[in-house]
Structure formats: structure tokens, C-alpha cells
Coordinates of C-alpha atoms and ligand atoms in Angstrom, one line a residue:
M1 CA -27.0 -64.0 46.4
Q2 CA -26.0 -66.4 49.2
G3 CA -22.9 -68.0 50.8
R4 CA -20.4 -65.9 48.9
K5 CA -17.3 -64.0 50.3
I6 CA -17.5 -60.4 49.3
L7 CA -15.1 -57.5 49.6
V8 CA -16.4 -53.9 49.5
T9 CA -14.5 -50.7 49.4
G10 CA -16.2 -47.4 50.1
G11 CA -18.6 -49.2 52.4
T12 CA -19.2 -46.1 54.5
G13 CA -20.2 -44.2 51.4
Q14 CA -23.6 -43.4 50.1
V15 CA -23.5 -46.0 47.3
A16 CA -21.8 -49.1 48.8
R17 CA -23.1 -49.0 52.4
P18 CA -26.6 -50.2 51.6
V19 CA -25.1 -52.9 49.3
A20 CA -22.8 -54.2 52.0
E21 CA -25.5 -54.2 54.7
S22 CA -28.0 -56.0 52.4
L23 CA -25.5 -58.6 51.2
A24 CA -24.3 -59.3 54.8
E25 CA -27.7 -60.9 55.5
D26 CA -26.7 -64.0 53.5
N27 CA -23.0 -63.7 52.7
E28 CA -19.7 -63.1 54.4
V29 CA -19.0 -59.4 53.7
W30 CA -15.8 -57.4 54.5
C31 CA -15.6 -53.7 54.2
L32 CA -12.3 -51.9 53.9
G33 CA -11.8 -48.2 54.6
R34 CA -10.4 -45.5 56.9
F35 CA -13.6 -45.4 58.9
G36 CA -13.2 -41.7 60.0
D37 CA -16.9 -42.0 60.7
L38 CA -16.9 -44.5 63.6
A39 CA -20.7 -44.6 63.8
A40 CA -20.8 -45.9 60.2
R41 CA -18.3 -48.6 61.1
K42 CA -20.3 -49.6 64.1
A43 CA -23.5 -49.7 62.1
L44 CA -21.9 -51.9 59.5
E45 CA -20.6 -54.3 62.1
A46 CA -24.0 -54.4 63.8
R47 CA -25.4 -55.6 60.5
G48 CA -22.8 -58.4 60.4
V49 CA -20.2 -56.8 58.2
R50 CA -16.5 -57.4 59.0
T51 CA -14.4 -54.3 58.8
A52 CA -10.7 -53.8 58.3
T53 CA -8.7 -50.5 58.2
W54 CA -7.3 -49.7 54.8
D55 CA -6.2 -46.3 53.4
M56 CA -6.1 -46.5 49.6
A57 CA -3.6 -43.7 49.5
T58 CA -1.0 -45.6 51.4
D59 CA -1.8 -49.2 52.4
E60 CA -1.1 -52.6 51.0
L61 CA -3.7 -55.2 51.8
G62 CA -1.5 -57.2 54.2
E63 CA -3.6 -59.4 56.4
V64 CA -6.8 -59.0 54.4
P65 CA -7.9 -62.5 53.2
R66 CA -7.5 -63.2 49.5
D67 CA -10.3 -65.8 48.9
F68 CA -13.1 -63.3 48.0
T69 CA -15.5 -64.5 45.3
H70 CA -16.8 -61.0 44.5
V71 CA -15.3 -57.5 44.9
L72 CA -17.2 -54.1 44.8
H73 CA -14.6 -51.3 44.5
S74 CA -16.6 -48.2 45.3
A75 CA -14.0 -46.1 47.3
V76 CA -12.7 -43.0 45.5
H77 CA -10.1 -40.4 46.2
R78 CA -11.7 -37.5 44.4
G79 CA -8.6 -35.3 44.9
D80 CA -8.3 -31.7 45.9
G81 CA -9.0 -30.3 42.5
K82 CA -5.4 -29.3 42.0
D83 CA -3.0 -32.2 42.4
F84 CA -3.7 -34.4 39.3
E85 CA -0.6 -36.6 39.9
E86 CA -1.8 -37.5 43.4
A87 CA -5.4 -38.2 42.3
A88 CA -4.2 -40.4 39.4
R89 CA -1.7 -42.3 41.5
I90 CA -3.9 -43.0 44.5
N91 CA -6.8 -44.3 42.5
A92 CA -4.6 -46.3 40.1
V93 CA -2.4 -47.9 42.7
A94 CA -5.2 -48.8 45.1
T95 CA -7.2 -50.4 42.3
A96 CA -4.2 -52.3 41.1
R97 CA -3.5 -53.6 44.7
L98 CA -7.1 -54.7 45.1
M99 CA -7.3 -56.5 41.8
T100 CA -3.9 -58.2 42.3
H101 CA -4.8 -59.2 45.9
C102 CA -8.2 -60.6 44.8
R103 CA -7.0 -62.1 41.5
S104 CA -8.8 -65.4 42.1
A105 CA -12.3 -63.7 42.5
E106 CA -15.1 -64.6 40.1
S107 CA -16.0 -61.0 39.5
F108 CA -14.7 -57.5 40.1
L109 CA -17.0 -54.5 39.9
Y110 CA -15.5 -51.0 39.7
V111 CA -17.9 -48.1 40.3
S112 CA -16.9 -45.4 37.8
S113 CA -18.8 -42.3 36.8
G114 CA -20.5 -40.5 33.9
V115 CA -18.1 -37.7 34.7
V116 CA -15.6 -39.6 32.4
Y117 CA -17.5 -38.5 29.3
N118 CA -16.5 -35.5 27.3
R119 CA -19.9 -33.9 28.1
A120 CA -20.4 -31.2 25.5
D121 CA -24.1 -31.5 24.8
R122 CA -26.7 -31.4 27.5
T123 CA -29.3 -33.4 25.5
H124 CA -26.9 -36.1 24.1
R125 CA -27.5 -39.6 25.4
Y126 CA -24.0 -40.8 26.2
R127 CA -23.0 -44.3 25.0
E128 CA -20.2 -46.4 26.4
S129 CA -18.2 -45.8 23.2
D130 CA -18.5 -42.0 23.3
P131 CA -15.4 -39.7 23.7
L132 CA -13.8 -39.6 27.1
G133 CA -12.1 -36.7 28.7
G134 CA -14.7 -35.2 31.0
A135 CA -14.1 -31.9 32.6
A136 CA -15.5 -31.1 36.1
P137 CA -14.9 -27.4 36.9
W138 CA -16.3 -28.0 40.4
L139 CA -13.5 -30.6 41.1
P140 CA -11.1 -31.0 38.1
T141 CA -9.2 -33.9 39.6
Y142 CA -12.3 -36.1 39.8
P143 CA -12.7 -37.2 36.1
V144 CA -8.9 -37.9 35.9
A145 CA -9.2 -40.1 39.0
K146 CA -12.0 -42.1 37.5
I147 CA -10.5 -42.4 34.0
T148 CA -7.2 -43.5 35.4
A149 CA -8.7 -46.2 37.6
E150 CA -10.8 -47.4 34.6
G151 CA -7.6 -48.0 32.7
V152 CA -6.2 -50.1 35.5
V153 CA -9.3 -52.2 35.7
R154 CA -9.2 -52.8 31.9
G155 CA -5.5 -53.7 32.1
L156 CA -5.6 -56.0 35.0
A157 CA -8.8 -57.7 34.0
E158 CA -6.9 -59.0 31.0
A159 CA -3.5 -59.4 32.5
L160 CA -4.8 -61.4 35.5
S161 CA -7.8 -63.0 33.7
L162 CA -10.1 -61.4 36.3
P163 CA -13.6 -60.9 35.0
A164 CA -14.5 -57.2 35.5
V165 CA -17.3 -54.7 35.0
I166 CA -16.8 -51.0 34.9
A167 CA -20.2 -49.5 35.8
R168 CA -20.4 -45.8 35.0
L169 CA -22.8 -44.5 37.6
N170 CA -25.1 -41.5 36.9
I171 CA -26.5 -39.9 40.1
A172 CA -27.3 -42.3 43.0
Y173 CA -29.6 -41.1 45.7
G174 CA -31.4 -42.6 48.7
P175 CA -31.6 -42.5 52.5
Y176 CA -27.9 -43.2 53.2
G177 CA -25.1 -40.9 54.0
H178 CA -25.6 -37.4 52.5
G179 CA -28.5 -38.8 50.4
G180 CA -26.9 -38.0 47.1
V181 CA -27.0 -34.9 44.9
P182 CA -30.8 -34.4 45.2
M183 CA -30.6 -34.2 49.0
I184 CA -27.6 -31.9 48.8
L185 CA -29.7 -29.6 46.6
F186 CA -32.6 -29.8 49.0
K187 CA -30.4 -28.8 51.9
E188 CA -29.4 -25.7 49.9
M189 CA -33.1 -24.9 49.3
R190 CA -33.8 -25.3 53.0
G191 CA -31.0 -23.0 53.8
G192 CA -32.5 -20.3 51.6
Q193 CA -29.6 -20.6 49.1
P194 CA -30.4 -20.1 45.4
C195 CA -29.9 -23.3 43.2
A196 CA -27.8 -22.8 40.1
V197 CA -29.5 -23.9 36.9
P198 CA -28.8 -23.0 33.2
R199 CA -30.0 -19.8 31.7
E200 CA -32.0 -21.7 29.2
G201 CA -33.5 -25.2 29.4
Q202 CA -32.3 -27.5 32.2
N203 CA -29.7 -30.1 33.0
Y204 CA -30.8 -33.7 32.8
C205 CA -29.7 -36.9 34.6
N206 CA -30.7 -40.5 35.3
L207 CA -31.4 -40.7 39.0
L208 CA -30.8 -44.1 40.4
H209 CA -32.3 -45.0 43.8
T210 CA -30.1 -47.0 46.2
D211 CA -32.8 -49.8 46.2
D212 CA -31.9 -50.4 42.6
V213 CA -28.2 -50.1 43.3
V214 CA -28.5 -52.8 45.9
R215 CA -30.6 -55.0 43.6
Q216 CA -28.4 -54.5 40.6
V217 CA -24.9 -55.0 42.1
P218 CA -25.2 -58.9 42.0
L219 CA -26.6 -58.6 38.4
L220 CA -23.6 -56.6 37.3
W221 CA -21.2 -59.1 39.0
A222 CA -22.9 -61.8 36.9
V223 CA -22.0 -60.1 33.6
A224 CA -18.4 -59.5 34.4
R225 CA -16.0 -60.7 31.7
T226 CA -12.5 -60.4 30.3
P227 CA -11.9 -57.9 28.6
A228 CA -13.6 -55.7 31.2
R229 CA -17.2 -54.8 30.3
V230 CA -18.2 -51.1 30.4
V231 CA -21.8 -50.3 31.3
N232 CA -23.7 -47.1 31.8
W233 CA -25.4 -47.3 35.2
G234 CA -28.3 -44.9 35.8
G235 CA -32.1 -44.9 36.3
D236 CA -34.5 -45.4 33.4
E237 CA -36.0 -41.9 33.5
E238 CA -34.5 -38.7 32.2
V239 CA -34.9 -36.2 35.0
G240 CA -34.6 -32.5 34.6
I241 CA -32.7 -30.9 37.6
T242 CA -35.1 -28.0 37.6
D243 CA -38.1 -30.4 37.6
L244 CA -36.4 -32.2 40.5
L245 CA -36.1 -29.0 42.5
E246 CA -39.7 -28.0 41.9
H247 CA -40.9 -31.5 42.8
M248 CA -39.0 -31.3 46.1
S249 CA -40.5 -27.9 46.8
A250 CA -44.0 -29.2 46.0
L251 CA -43.5 -32.1 48.4
T252 CA -42.1 -30.2 51.3
G253 CA -43.4 -26.6 50.9
V254 CA -39.8 -25.4 51.0
P255 CA -39.5 -22.6 48.3
V256 CA -36.9 -23.0 45.6
R257 CA -35.0 -20.0 44.3
L258 CA -33.5 -20.7 40.8
D259 CA -30.3 -18.9 40.0
R260 CA -30.2 -18.9 36.2
N261 CA -26.5 -18.6 35.2
D262 CA -23.7 -19.9 33.0
Y263 CA -22.0 -22.0 35.7
S264 CA -24.6 -24.5 36.9
R265 CA -23.0 -28.0 37.5
E266 CA -23.7 -29.9 34.4
T267 CA -25.0 -33.5 34.5
A268 CA -25.4 -36.1 31.7
I269 CA -28.0 -38.5 30.5
F270 CA -27.1 -42.0 29.4
D271 CA -28.1 -44.3 26.6
H272 CA -29.3 -47.4 28.5
D273 CA -29.2 -50.1 25.7
V274 CA -26.2 -52.0 27.2
R275 CA -27.5 -51.9 30.8
R276 CA -31.0 -52.9 29.8
S277 CA -29.8 -55.8 27.7
L278 CA -27.6 -57.1 30.5
I279 CA -29.5 -56.4 33.8
G280 CA -32.9 -55.1 32.8
D281 CA -34.9 -52.1 34.0
C282 CA -35.0 -50.2 37.3
S283 CA -37.8 -50.5 39.8
V284 CA -38.0 -47.2 41.6
G285 CA -39.6 -44.2 39.8
W286 CA -37.8 -40.9 40.6
R287 CA -40.9 -39.0 41.9
T288 CA -41.7 -41.8 44.4
G289 CA -38.0 -42.4 45.3
I290 CA -37.4 -38.7 46.0
A291 CA -40.6 -38.5 48.2
R292 CA -39.4 -41.6 50.2
T293 CA -35.9 -40.3 50.5
L294 CA -37.0 -36.8 51.7
A295 CA -39.4 -38.4 54.2
A296 CA -36.6 -40.7 55.6
L297 CA -33.9 -38.0 55.9
F298 CA -36.1 -35.0 56.8
P299 CA -38.9 -36.5 59.0
E300 CA -40.2 -33.1 59.9
Y301 CA -41.7 -32.9 56.4
R302 CA -43.1 -36.5 56.5
D303 CA -46.8 -35.6 57.1
R304 CA -46.8 -33.0 54.3
I305 CA -45.1 -35.4 51.9
D306 CA -47.5 -38.2 52.7
A307 CA -50.4 -35.8 52.2
H308 CA -49.0 -34.6 48.8
V309 CA -48.4 -38.2 47.6
D310 CA -52.0 -39.2 48.7
A311 CA -53.5 -36.2 46.9
H312 CA -51.5 -37.0 43.8
K313 CA -52.7 -40.7 43.9
A314 CA -56.3 -39.6 44.3
A315 CA -56.1 -37.1 41.5
S316 CA -54.5 -39.7 39.1
S317 CA -57.2 -42.3 39.9
N318 CA -60.0 -39.9 39.1
Ligands
LIG401 P1 -18.9 -41.2 49.2 O1 -18.2 -39.8 49.1 O2 -20.2 -41.2 49.9 O3 -17.9 -42.2 49.9 C1 -16.6 -42.3 49.5 C2 -16.0 -43.6 50.1 O4 -14.7 -43.8 49.7 C3 -16.1 -43.7 51.6 O5 -16.6 -44.9 52.0 C4 -14.7 -43.6 52.0 O6 -14.4 -44.4 53.1 C5 -13.9 -44.2 50.8 N1 -12.6 -43.6 50.7 C6 -12.3 -42.3 50.4 N2 -10.9 -42.1 50.5 C7 -10.4 -43.3 50.9 C8 -9.1 -43.8 51.2 N3 -8.1 -43.0 51.1 N4 -9.0 -45.0 51.6 C9 -10.0 -45.9 51.7 N5 -11.3 -45.5 51.4 C10 -11.5 -44.2 51.1 O7 -18.9 -41.8 47.8 P2 -20.2 -42.4 47.0 O8 -20.7 -43.5 47.8 O9 -21.1 -41.2 46.7 O10 -19.5 -42.9 45.7 C11 -19.1 -44.2 45.6 C12 -18.5 -44.4 44.2 O11 -19.5 -44.1 43.2 C13 -17.3 -43.6 43.9 O12 -16.3 -44.3 43.2 C14 -17.8 -42.4 43.0 O13 -16.8 -42.0 42.2 C15 -18.9 -43.2 42.3 N6 -20.0 -42.3 41.9 C16 -20.9 -41.9 42.8 C17 -22.0 -41.1 42.3 C18 -23.1 -40.7 43.3 O14 -24.1 -40.2 42.8 N7 -23.0 -40.9 44.6 C19 -22.2 -40.8 40.9 C20 -21.2 -41.3 40.1 C21 -20.1 -42.0 40.5 P3 -13.7 -43.9 54.5 O15 -13.9 -42.4 54.6 O16 -14.2 -44.7 55.6 O17 -12.3 -44.2 54.2

């Protein structure tokens, strides 16, 4: 993608930051945010990204230009878990302001989440048309925030004739920010904390490496339409969380303690038919992607990880 004018929200976040940095090489990219993390703002600017302060809870878009060709709306107010009214209002109003402000754009991409699904069955492959109404006991306001914003995207895509895509992200991970759920789990392992897993079986997800996120954002923009298109957005492979923990342990030598209980944080797996038909397959396999991410974020384990990867390659070529 070249020569386009792109607006990104959530540009200091784990998902949108690598996208903004990569696109800034050949496009005019603006990031909006509060920039509590000044180092992240400076790093974005050093990569050629223009930044402007915007708090989605309170601010209009004022002096921000309007002539963007593409918008990536990745910022989220997840809420405090208690105030549903506030979570719904902030995400809905901010999304409405953005879409209205950028109504002449060619494409608007909203990053939603698999948390919107009513996830009753650990082995079901959720389709875009499946029942909504997800519950998240770990942060009950979060699914409400995402479902509410999805509604605004649907409504304004048609009311403003603004082509839109709602991409329901599974679990993104990679060497940015906190690294995603896998790296948060690794930090728990390293701290000697037990990792919560189900009593029987395991939770599954579709890990998506940020390299694929970066590559796929322009592809998603290209399939925006009115009415808004809804796409499940996850990695090709179904990854067991317990398998993930054991893989990270084998790579680094950090022991994993499994806490088999009834309250592990559930994940979901997606049906990929819509995504595959629109933007194709992913390019980073989860075992390789996790090894690369651990080596980038925890360099003290790099030699051990490299040795493990080499030994695995040698064994599989014999
Ligand atoms: P992070 O928690 O890493 O970042 C959140 C971003 O939102 C930050 O850039 C933050 O910017 C911005 N933000 C938060 N509050 C405000 C506010 N009041 N005003 C302006 N900006 C705000 O998020 P991720 O990158 O992990 O997630 C990005 C999107 O992807 C979200 O919409 C999330 O729901 C979705 N998603 C993520 C998944 C994942 O695996 N990471 C999985 C499923 C969905 P700043 O602090 O500078 O204001």
C-alpha cells in the first residue's frame, strides 16, 4: 500500500502499533491517542508517524484532518468491569465521531473481538452468524463495549455510505507492547505462578502473529463494503492453551505449573471460511511465531530457544 492517508487509533497498542509503523514507510499515517506512554509516541514519530492527542472518552476530533482514505479503529475502552453504561457510551460515541469525521474515507476497519460470541462450547468453531452476547467474567464490561461499537459501525456504514469491515480478532501476539496473551502467560510462568487451565481437556484459540496482522490490514480494507462486512480474524491453526504453555516451557526451560480448575479464562476457536475466502491464509505458524516472540521479548532465553529450534529442525529432517 502506498501514497494513502491513513488514520489509526490505538496506535500505541499491541495490535495497531506495528501496523502504523509499517504503513508509515510508504503512506501518510496519523495516530490518535492519549499517549500516556511517551516512549511509544516518540517511537511512532521516529518511524514517521504523525501523532495527535485524542481521548475517546471525551474528545471531539477538532483539528484532525478529514481527508483520510483509510481508517483503522483499534482503540478500546475495555471498562472497569462494573460500569456498563460508561463502557457502552465511550466506545459507541468515539466510534460514531470517528466514522462521521472520516465519512469520505474509502474504507473503515473496526477491530472487534471474538469475545462478542456467546461462547458456550469450547470446541465449537464460531461462525460470524453465531449468537452474540459473550460473557467475560474476568472483565464483564469488555464484551458489551465491543458489541456496542460493532452496532455503531453497522449503523453508520449504511447511514454514511462508508464501506466498513468489522474484524473479530482472536488472540494477537508478537514482539510489541505486552506481547499478547501468550507472553502474559509466560510472565506468570516465569514468576512461579500457576497457570489456570480447565479440569479436563484444554482451551483452544487461533493465535495470530502481528506479522500477519500487519500484512492483512490492507487486505481487510480492500474488502470493506456497505453494509459492513463481519470477518473472524484469527490464525489458521487451532492452538491448545495447555500445549502453548508446554511449548513455551520446552523452549525456555521455565517450568509450567498447571492449575486445573473451573475458572480458567476461556478462549474460542473460529470458523475461517469467510476470512480465507476474502484475504487468504496466514503466514506465521504458531510454534515458530512463539519462539521468535519469546526470543525478542526475553533475550536472556535466546540461546536456549535457538538451540531448541535447531534441534527440532534436525530431528524433523532425519
Ligand atoms: P492495548 O490494550 O494494547 O491498547 C489499547 C489502545 O487503546 C492503546 O493504544 C490506547 O492508547 C488506546 N486507548 C485506550 N483508551 C483510550 C482512550 N480513552 N482514548 C484514546 N485511545 C485509547 O490493545 P490491543 O492492541 O491489545 O487491542 C487492540 C484492539 O484489538 C482492541 O480494540 C481490542 O478490543 C482488540 N482485540 C485485541 C486482542 C488481542 O489479542 N490483543 C484480541 C481481540 C480483540 P493510549 O493509551 O495512548 O490512549
